[in-house]
Short mmCIF file of C-alpha atoms and ligand atoms in Angstrom, two decimals:
data_model
loop_
_atom_site.label_atom_id
_atom_site.label_comp_id
_atom_site.label_asym_id
_atom_site.label_seq_id
_atom_site.Cartn_x
_atom_site.Cartn_y
_atom_site.Cartn_z
CA MET Y 105 -113.32 17.05 -140.31
CA ILE Y 106 -113.35 14.55 -137.41
CA ARG Y 107 -116.47 14.37 -135.26
CA ALA Y 108 -116.91 12.44 -132.01
CA TYR Y 109 -120.05 10.64 -130.86
CA LYS Y 110 -120.80 9.13 -127.48
CA PHE Y 111 -123.65 6.65 -127.04
CA LEU Y 112 -124.95 4.71 -124.07
CA MET Y 113 -124.62 0.95 -124.46
CA ARG Y 114 -127.14 -1.54 -123.13
CA PRO Y 115 -125.12 -4.70 -122.57
CA THR Y 116 -126.74 -7.89 -121.30
CA VAL Y 117 -125.58 -9.10 -117.89
CA GLY Y 118 -123.16 -11.48 -119.60
CA GLN Y 119 -121.85 -8.78 -121.92
CA ALA Y 120 -121.34 -6.33 -119.03
CA GLN Y 121 -119.33 -9.04 -117.28
CA ALA Y 122 -117.21 -9.55 -120.40
CA LEU Y 123 -116.68 -5.78 -120.76
CA SER Y 124 -115.47 -5.63 -117.14
CA GLU Y 125 -113.06 -8.47 -117.84
CA MET Y 126 -111.82 -6.69 -120.93
CA LEU Y 127 -111.00 -3.59 -118.84
CA ARG Y 128 -109.42 -5.74 -116.14
CA ASP Y 129 -107.13 -7.52 -118.59
CA HIS Y 130 -106.15 -4.36 -120.41
CA CYS Y 131 -105.40 -2.82 -117.03
CA SER Y 132 -103.08 -5.66 -116.09
CA LEU Y 133 -101.39 -5.41 -119.49
CA TYR Y 134 -100.85 -1.69 -118.85
CA ASN Y 135 -99.45 -2.30 -115.39
CA GLY Y 136 -97.24 -5.17 -116.58
CA ALA Y 137 -95.76 -3.01 -119.32
CA LEU Y 138 -95.27 -0.18 -116.81
CA GLN Y 139 -93.48 -2.57 -114.44
CA GLU Y 140 -91.12 -3.58 -117.22
CA ARG Y 141 -90.28 0.01 -118.03
CA ARG Y 142 -89.82 0.84 -114.35
CA ASP Y 143 -87.41 -2.04 -113.77
CA ALA Y 144 -85.39 -1.14 -116.82
CA TYR Y 145 -85.27 2.54 -115.81
CA ARG Y 146 -84.05 1.70 -112.31
CA HIS Y 147 -81.41 -0.69 -113.58
CA VAL Y 148 -77.90 0.79 -113.55
CA SER Y 149 -77.81 0.75 -117.33
CA LYS Y 150 -80.88 3.07 -117.37
CA THR Y 151 -82.19 1.10 -120.31
CA GLY Y 152 -85.07 2.77 -122.10
CA ILE Y 153 -87.88 0.59 -123.33
CA LYS Y 154 -89.81 1.71 -126.36
CA TYR Y 155 -93.35 0.98 -127.52
CA GLY Y 156 -92.08 -1.15 -130.40
CA MET Y 157 -90.25 -3.51 -128.05
CA GLN Y 158 -93.29 -4.02 -125.87
CA SER Y 159 -95.65 -4.41 -128.78
CA ALA Y 160 -93.37 -7.10 -130.23
CA GLN Y 161 -93.96 -9.16 -127.08
CA LEU Y 162 -97.73 -9.12 -127.43
CA LYS Y 163 -97.88 -12.23 -129.55
CA GLU Y 164 -96.08 -14.23 -126.88
CA ILE Y 165 -98.13 -12.77 -124.06
CA ARG Y 166 -101.34 -13.74 -125.86
CA ALA Y 167 -100.10 -17.27 -126.56
CA PHE Y 168 -98.98 -17.64 -122.95
CA ASP Y 169 -102.33 -16.48 -121.51
CA PRO Y 170 -105.02 -17.52 -124.01
CA GLU Y 171 -107.85 -17.42 -121.44
CA ARG Y 172 -107.27 -13.78 -120.63
CA GLN Y 173 -104.87 -11.78 -122.82
CA GLY Y 174 -105.45 -14.01 -125.82
CA ARG Y 175 -109.16 -13.35 -125.73
CA TRP Y 176 -109.08 -9.67 -126.66
CA SER Y 177 -108.31 -7.72 -129.78
CA PHE Y 178 -104.62 -7.45 -130.64
CA SER Y 179 -105.13 -3.88 -131.88
CA SER Y 180 -106.84 -2.74 -128.70
CA GLN Y 181 -103.92 -4.12 -126.70
CA GLN Y 182 -101.50 -2.21 -128.90
CA ALA Y 183 -103.58 0.91 -128.25
CA THR Y 184 -103.23 0.35 -124.49
CA LEU Y 185 -99.45 -0.02 -124.81
CA ARG Y 186 -99.40 3.15 -126.90
CA ARG Y 187 -101.29 4.93 -124.17
CA LEU Y 188 -98.55 3.99 -121.71
CA ASP Y 189 -95.96 5.16 -124.23
CA LYS Y 190 -97.70 8.54 -124.36
CA ALA Y 191 -97.61 8.80 -120.56
CA PHE Y 192 -93.86 8.18 -120.64
CA ALA Y 193 -93.28 10.61 -123.48
CA GLY Y 194 -95.01 13.29 -121.40
CA PHE Y 195 -93.00 12.35 -118.33
CA PHE Y 196 -89.64 12.60 -120.12
CA ARG Y 197 -90.60 15.81 -121.88
CA ARG Y 198 -91.33 17.44 -118.55
CA VAL Y 199 -88.12 16.08 -116.98
CA LYS Y 200 -86.19 17.57 -119.88
CA SER Y 201 -87.76 20.98 -119.41
CA GLY Y 202 -86.60 21.02 -115.76
CA GLU Y 203 -89.89 20.08 -114.06
CA THR Y 204 -90.26 17.29 -111.52
CA PRO Y 205 -93.24 15.35 -112.80
CA GLY Y 206 -94.59 12.22 -111.10
CA TYR Y 207 -93.42 8.94 -112.57
CA PRO Y 208 -96.25 7.20 -114.51
CA ARG Y 209 -98.32 5.25 -112.01
CA PHE Y 210 -99.90 1.86 -111.79
CA ARG Y 211 -103.62 1.90 -112.31
CA GLY Y 212 -106.08 0.23 -109.99
CA VAL Y 213 -108.62 -1.89 -111.85
CA ASN Y 214 -111.34 0.62 -110.97
CA TRP Y 215 -109.28 3.48 -112.35
CA PHE Y 216 -108.82 1.94 -115.75
CA ASP Y 217 -111.97 2.86 -117.63
CA ALA Y 218 -111.34 2.83 -121.35
CA VAL Y 219 -110.21 0.55 -124.14
CA ASP Y 220 -109.53 1.96 -127.60
CA PHE Y 221 -109.92 0.26 -130.95
CA PRO Y 222 -107.87 2.28 -133.44
CA LYS Y 223 -109.75 1.03 -136.49
CA ASP Y 224 -113.38 0.11 -137.01
CA GLY Y 225 -113.53 -3.46 -138.26
CA ASP Y 226 -110.40 -4.55 -136.39
CA GLY Y 227 -111.49 -6.26 -133.17
CA CYS Y 228 -114.72 -4.29 -133.20
CA ARG Y 229 -117.50 -3.42 -135.62
CA TRP Y 230 -119.75 -0.40 -135.37
CA ASP Y 231 -123.35 -1.08 -136.46
CA SER Y 232 -122.62 -4.79 -136.64
CA THR Y 233 -126.27 -5.66 -137.25
CA SER Y 234 -127.11 -2.98 -139.81
CA HIS Y 235 -130.06 -5.00 -141.17
CA ASP Y 236 -131.71 -4.69 -137.75
CA ARG Y 237 -133.57 -1.64 -136.44
CA VAL Y 238 -131.59 -1.78 -133.21
CA THR Y 239 -128.03 -0.52 -133.50
CA ARG Y 240 -125.32 -2.75 -132.08
CA VAL Y 241 -121.56 -2.64 -131.78
CA ARG Y 242 -119.57 -5.86 -131.76
CA PHE Y 243 -116.42 -6.30 -129.71
CA GLN Y 244 -114.10 -9.28 -129.92
CA GLY Y 245 -114.63 -11.41 -126.82
CA VAL Y 246 -117.88 -9.62 -125.90
CA GLY Y 247 -120.39 -9.96 -128.75
CA HIS Y 248 -122.99 -7.64 -130.29
CA VAL Y 249 -123.90 -5.01 -127.70
CA LYS Y 250 -127.06 -2.92 -128.05
CA VAL Y 251 -126.47 0.81 -128.43
CA ASN Y 252 -128.80 3.67 -127.62
CA ARG Y 253 -127.97 5.60 -130.77
CA HIS Y 254 -129.84 8.84 -130.11
CA ARG Y 255 -128.58 10.63 -133.20
CA PRO Y 256 -127.33 9.55 -136.61
CA VAL Y 257 -123.62 9.03 -137.21
CA VAL Y 258 -122.49 11.01 -140.24
CA GLY Y 259 -119.40 9.99 -142.17
CA ARG Y 260 -117.07 7.02 -141.96
CA VAL Y 261 -116.34 5.62 -138.49
CA LYS Y 262 -112.59 5.60 -137.81
CA THR Y 263 -112.03 4.70 -134.16
CA VAL Y 264 -114.21 3.02 -131.54
CA SER Y 265 -113.70 3.12 -127.77
CA VAL Y 266 -115.36 1.48 -124.80
CA LYS Y 267 -115.77 3.72 -121.80
CA ARG Y 268 -117.04 2.94 -118.31
CA GLU Y 269 -118.55 5.74 -116.24
CA GLY Y 270 -119.79 4.57 -112.87
CA ARG Y 271 -122.07 1.67 -113.67
CA LYS Y 272 -122.78 2.80 -117.21
CA TRP Y 273 -121.09 1.71 -120.41
CA PHE Y 274 -120.55 3.99 -123.38
CA VAL Y 275 -119.23 3.59 -126.87
CA VAL Y 276 -117.31 6.58 -128.22
CA LEU Y 277 -116.81 6.92 -131.97
CA THR Y 278 -114.83 9.26 -134.12
CA ALA Y 279 -116.07 9.68 -137.67
CA GLU Y 280 -114.45 11.31 -140.62
CA GLN Y 281 -116.72 13.66 -142.50
CA GLY Y 282 -116.10 14.99 -145.97
CA GLU Y 283 -115.19 18.65 -146.21
CA PRO Y 284 -118.39 20.70 -146.27
CA GLU Y 285 -119.48 21.58 -149.76
CA LEU Y 286 -120.04 25.29 -149.51
CA LEU Y 287 -122.91 26.71 -151.52
CA PRO Y 288 -122.41 29.94 -153.45
CA ALA Y 289 -123.66 33.06 -151.67
CA THR Y 290 -127.10 34.25 -152.78
CA GLY Y 291 -127.22 37.53 -150.88
CA SER Y 292 -130.61 36.55 -149.50
CA VAL Y 293 -131.71 36.54 -145.84
CA VAL Y 294 -134.93 35.08 -144.44
CA GLY Y 295 -136.92 34.70 -141.23
CA ILE Y 296 -139.19 31.72 -140.60
CA ASP Y 297 -142.12 31.08 -138.31
CA VAL Y 298 -143.20 27.49 -137.70
CA GLY Y 299 -146.89 27.02 -137.04
CA ILE Y 300 -149.83 24.69 -136.94
CA ALA Y 301 -151.93 25.91 -139.87
CA ASN Y 302 -148.86 26.05 -142.10
CA PHE Y 303 -145.70 24.10 -141.48
CA LEU Y 304 -143.84 27.35 -141.85
CA ALA Y 305 -144.21 30.89 -143.11
CA ASP Y 306 -141.27 32.98 -144.26
CA SER Y 307 -140.60 36.70 -144.21
CA ASN Y 308 -141.11 36.93 -148.01
CA GLY Y 309 -144.77 36.01 -147.61
CA GLU Y 310 -144.30 32.39 -148.76
CA PHE Y 311 -145.86 29.42 -146.97
CA VAL Y 312 -144.89 25.78 -146.72
CA PRO Y 313 -148.13 23.90 -145.98
CA ASN Y 314 -148.25 21.02 -143.56
CA PRO Y 315 -147.76 17.78 -145.44
CA ARG Y 316 -151.14 16.32 -146.45
CA HIS Y 317 -150.01 12.76 -145.97
CA GLY Y 318 -149.39 13.64 -142.33
CA ARG Y 319 -153.10 14.26 -141.72
CA ARG Y 320 -154.16 11.19 -143.68
CA ALA Y 321 -151.68 9.03 -141.80
CA ALA Y 322 -152.82 10.51 -138.49
CA ALA Y 323 -156.43 9.50 -139.27
CA LYS Y 324 -155.31 5.96 -140.14
CA LEU Y 325 -153.25 5.81 -137.00
CA GLU Y 326 -156.18 6.87 -134.88
CA ALA Y 327 -158.36 4.16 -136.46
CA ALA Y 328 -155.65 1.55 -135.91
CA GLN Y 329 -155.31 2.56 -132.28
CA GLN Y 330 -159.06 2.28 -131.75
CA ALA Y 331 -159.06 -1.16 -133.37
CA LEU Y 332 -156.26 -2.15 -131.05
CA SER Y 333 -158.17 -1.04 -127.97
CA ARG Y 334 -161.09 -3.30 -128.98
CA CYS Y 335 -158.91 -6.43 -129.22
CA LYS Y 336 -158.90 -9.07 -126.51
CA ARG Y 337 -155.71 -9.39 -124.51
CA ARG Y 338 -153.21 -11.96 -125.75
CA SER Y 339 -155.21 -12.65 -128.90
CA ASN Y 340 -153.81 -13.14 -132.35
CA ARG Y 341 -155.82 -10.18 -133.59
CA ARG Y 342 -154.28 -8.02 -130.93
CA ARG Y 343 -150.78 -9.00 -131.97
CA LYS Y 344 -151.57 -7.97 -135.55
CA ALA Y 345 -153.15 -4.70 -134.42
CA VAL Y 346 -150.07 -3.83 -132.36
CA GLN Y 347 -147.92 -4.47 -135.42
CA ARG Y 348 -150.14 -2.26 -137.58
CA VAL Y 349 -149.93 0.65 -135.11
CA ALA Y 350 -146.16 0.30 -134.97
CA ASP Y 351 -145.89 0.22 -138.78
CA LEU Y 352 -148.05 3.33 -139.14
CA HIS Y 353 -146.00 5.15 -136.51
CA ARG Y 354 -142.85 4.34 -138.41
CA LYS Y 355 -144.39 5.45 -141.69
CA VAL Y 356 -145.48 8.79 -140.23
CA ARG Y 357 -142.02 9.31 -138.78
CA CYS Y 358 -140.35 8.60 -142.13
CA GLN Y 359 -142.68 10.91 -144.06
CA ARG Y 360 -142.23 13.69 -141.57
CA LEU Y 361 -138.46 13.31 -141.71
CA ASP Y 362 -138.52 13.32 -145.49
CA HIS Y 363 -140.62 16.49 -145.54
CA ALA Y 364 -138.29 18.16 -143.03
CA HIS Y 365 -135.24 17.32 -145.14
CA LYS Y 366 -136.78 18.74 -148.32
CA THR Y 367 -137.99 21.93 -146.63
CA ALA Y 368 -134.61 22.50 -144.96
CA LEU Y 369 -132.72 21.90 -148.20
CA ASP Y 370 -134.88 24.46 -150.05
CA LEU Y 371 -134.19 27.11 -147.41
CA VAL Y 372 -130.46 26.43 -147.30
CA ARG Y 373 -130.14 26.60 -151.09
CA GLN Y 374 -131.98 29.92 -151.34
CA HIS Y 375 -130.66 31.91 -148.38
CA ASP Y 376 -127.31 32.81 -146.80
CA PHE Y 377 -128.86 33.63 -143.45
CA ILE Y 378 -131.89 32.04 -141.75
CA ALA Y 379 -133.44 33.25 -138.50
CA HIS Y 380 -135.99 31.20 -136.55
CA GLU Y 381 -137.69 31.37 -133.19
CA ASP Y 382 -135.96 29.77 -130.24
CA LEU Y 383 -138.40 26.95 -129.51
CA LYS Y 384 -137.24 26.50 -125.93
CA ILE Y 385 -138.15 30.07 -125.07
CA ARG Y 386 -141.32 29.85 -127.14
CA ASN Y 387 -142.53 26.82 -125.18
CA MET Y 388 -142.01 28.66 -121.93
CA VAL Y 389 -143.79 31.77 -123.15
CA LYS Y 390 -146.72 30.06 -124.85
CA ALA Y 391 -147.44 27.33 -122.29
CA PRO Y 392 -151.18 27.43 -121.55
CA ALA Y 393 -151.95 29.05 -118.21
CA PRO Y 394 -153.59 26.68 -115.72
CA LYS Y 395 -157.10 27.68 -114.61
CA PRO Y 396 -157.36 28.20 -110.85
CA ASP Y 397 -160.37 26.67 -109.08
CA PRO Y 398 -162.38 29.67 -107.77
CA GLY Y 399 -163.66 27.65 -104.79
CA ARG Y 400 -160.31 26.36 -103.62
CA PRO Y 401 -157.30 28.67 -103.70
CA GLY Y 402 -154.12 26.98 -104.92
CA VAL Y 403 -156.06 24.24 -106.74
CA PHE Y 404 -156.38 24.11 -110.52
CA LEU Y 405 -159.30 22.89 -112.60
CA PRO Y 406 -158.83 19.84 -114.79
CA ASN Y 407 -159.18 20.70 -118.44
CA GLY Y 408 -159.61 17.88 -120.95
CA ALA Y 409 -159.49 20.15 -123.98
CA ALA Y 410 -156.25 21.70 -122.79
CA ALA Y 411 -154.76 18.25 -122.29
CA LYS Y 412 -155.61 17.26 -125.86
CA ALA Y 413 -154.31 20.55 -127.23
CA GLY Y 414 -151.17 19.98 -125.21
CA LEU Y 415 -150.70 16.59 -126.81
CA ASN Y 416 -151.09 17.98 -130.33
CA LYS Y 417 -148.72 20.74 -129.43
CA SER Y 418 -146.10 18.36 -128.13
CA ILE Y 419 -146.30 16.31 -131.34
CA ASN Y 420 -145.86 19.48 -133.37
CA ASP Y 421 -143.02 20.63 -131.18
CA ALA Y 422 -141.22 17.34 -131.72
CA GLY Y 423 -141.63 17.78 -135.47
CA TRP Y 424 -140.29 21.33 -135.40
CA GLY Y 425 -137.40 20.31 -133.17
CA VAL Y 426 -136.38 17.65 -135.69
CA PHE Y 427 -136.79 20.11 -138.55
CA LEU Y 428 -134.64 22.78 -136.90
CA THR Y 429 -131.94 20.22 -136.08
CA ILE Y 430 -131.87 19.14 -139.72
CA LEU Y 431 -131.90 22.75 -140.90
CA THR Y 432 -129.00 23.69 -138.62
CA SER Y 433 -126.87 20.76 -139.68
CA LYS Y 434 -127.53 21.29 -143.40
CA ALA Y 435 -126.75 24.99 -143.03
CA GLU Y 436 -123.53 24.22 -141.19
CA SER Y 437 -122.23 21.93 -143.89
CA ALA Y 438 -123.17 24.41 -146.62
CA GLY Y 439 -121.54 27.38 -144.90
CA ARG Y 440 -124.87 29.11 -144.18
CA GLU Y 441 -125.75 30.91 -140.98
CA VAL Y 442 -128.73 30.00 -138.75
CA ILE Y 443 -129.71 32.06 -135.71
CA ALA Y 444 -132.37 31.35 -133.05
CA VAL Y 445 -134.05 34.45 -131.66
CA ASP Y 446 -136.20 35.22 -128.66
CA PRO Y 447 -139.80 34.86 -129.94
CA ARG Y 448 -141.37 37.25 -127.44
CA ASN Y 449 -143.62 39.84 -129.16
CA THR Y 450 -142.75 38.63 -132.66
CA SER Y 451 -146.44 38.13 -133.38
CA ARG Y 452 -147.61 41.38 -131.76
CA THR Y 453 -145.16 43.92 -133.21
CA CYS Y 454 -145.96 45.93 -136.32
CA PRO Y 455 -143.27 45.03 -138.92
CA ARG Y 456 -143.27 48.44 -140.63
CA PRO Y 457 -139.96 50.04 -139.59
CA GLU Y 458 -141.50 53.50 -139.23
CA CYS Y 459 -144.25 52.12 -136.92
CA GLY Y 460 -143.14 49.17 -134.76
CA TYR Y 461 -146.18 49.42 -132.51
CA VAL Y 462 -146.43 46.53 -130.03
CA ALA Y 463 -149.87 45.37 -128.84
CA ALA Y 464 -151.79 42.14 -128.38
CA LYS Y 465 -154.72 43.87 -130.16
CA ASN Y 466 -152.62 43.96 -133.35
CA ARG Y 467 -153.58 40.33 -133.79
CA PRO Y 468 -157.38 40.04 -133.78
CA ASN Y 469 -157.28 36.31 -134.65
CA GLN Y 470 -154.94 33.43 -135.40
CA ASP Y 471 -154.31 34.37 -139.04
CA THR Y 472 -154.64 38.12 -139.22
CA PHE Y 473 -152.34 40.93 -138.23
CA HIS Y 474 -153.85 44.41 -138.23
CA CYS Y 475 -151.82 47.20 -136.68
CA VAL Y 476 -154.08 49.38 -134.54
CA ALA Y 477 -151.60 52.29 -134.84
CA CYS Y 478 -150.89 52.50 -138.60
CA GLY Y 479 -153.43 50.12 -140.13
CA HIS Y 480 -150.83 47.77 -141.68
CA THR Y 481 -152.46 44.43 -142.52
CA ALA Y 482 -150.83 41.10 -143.36
CA HIS Y 483 -150.93 37.40 -142.56
CA ALA Y 484 -149.98 37.00 -138.92
CA ASP Y 485 -147.37 34.30 -139.64
CA THR Y 486 -145.67 36.46 -142.28
CA VAL Y 487 -145.48 39.26 -139.72
CA GLY Y 488 -144.00 36.84 -137.21
CA ALA Y 489 -141.36 35.67 -139.70
CA THR Y 490 -140.50 39.27 -140.64
CA ASN Y 491 -139.95 40.20 -137.00
CA VAL Y 492 -137.89 37.05 -136.45
CA LEU Y 493 -135.67 38.03 -139.37
CA ARG Y 494 -135.22 41.54 -138.00
CA ALA Y 495 -134.29 40.24 -134.55
CA GLY Y 496 -131.89 37.74 -136.13
CA LEU Y 497 -130.12 40.44 -138.13
CA VAL Y 498 -129.78 42.61 -135.02
CA ARG Y 499 -128.17 39.67 -133.22
CA ARG Y 500 -125.85 38.97 -136.12
CA ASN Y 501 -124.71 42.59 -136.31
CA ALA Y 502 -124.14 42.68 -132.54
CA ARG Y 503 -122.03 39.55 -132.83
CA GLN Y 504 -119.95 40.91 -135.67
CA GLY Y 505 -119.59 44.44 -134.31
ZN1 LIG J 622 -148.01 49.70 -137.50
#
């Protein structure tokens, strides 16, 4: 399976200049090769020029123009000539089928926006500074360019391309991933409810507690941040305190990621089908309502407690978002199905099929569900997960039917 990735690059001023020159020189190579084909085509002999003939001239072209053509990767230049060859192949195919296509055109330097490197390691190197925390990609003639790698690259990188869009630079990768290793079917389905008291509850009444180390690390982090705020500006102590906060942040992130991976793997091994709440909808539904100022219509009261709760919530949301992303990708590669469902009323609906009564009163407090119609009692998060599973199965059946 081939997967493509596109990341924003953050070149220095000098590197951006070099990237522009790389496009410019590949553009003139493209146009030069097009000119040659054009002249040959118009000649009475109607000579056809093939990719192989043009590629064979590259060595000479590079030797003749070492400042410009000789500066760039041989393989990327071959890729540009191949791109022209493709344009011609399309042109002739359409002529043959009786159409009147436009002859391949010269490209203005502002209309030539991509250079391809057919093989990682040949004229370019993805993750060229892998020992560093910052990801970089190296291009021949440009150097190590910083990359905003917003998600991990899975599999072996095959091709690398530079792309210009407006004033931004991107690197586009294709990576080869092993065939997914499908897990044997278990016949089991599950709904999950992510929460604050427990990391998650499932529809079988099981709970995954929040990782303990998370709370301990959070306390340490808070202490480190307080210590930092007491340091004098530009002092040596301050520099060390900044480092300590950064280290703790990284540690918390790693532990949380590790926990998310383990939890997701457990779920994917045990169940064929996993339903969870759609967090985007949930955030919209459960956003705290602002308190209007009774004295001034249209003005809202400041609320410190709400702000703090909001912060905790956003940290939790980030954690759940990461977890669900990991869960979805693990499920995909194992051949499992994951469905996000609308979370509205999942915590207020009685899960007994013969009842199904919906009321806010069904949930007297955070942990307890007590149906006012039939008396059914259970942990509120288990009820939520059960309703999520039911909604997920309805969606799946609708999709299949
Ligand atoms: Zn009920």
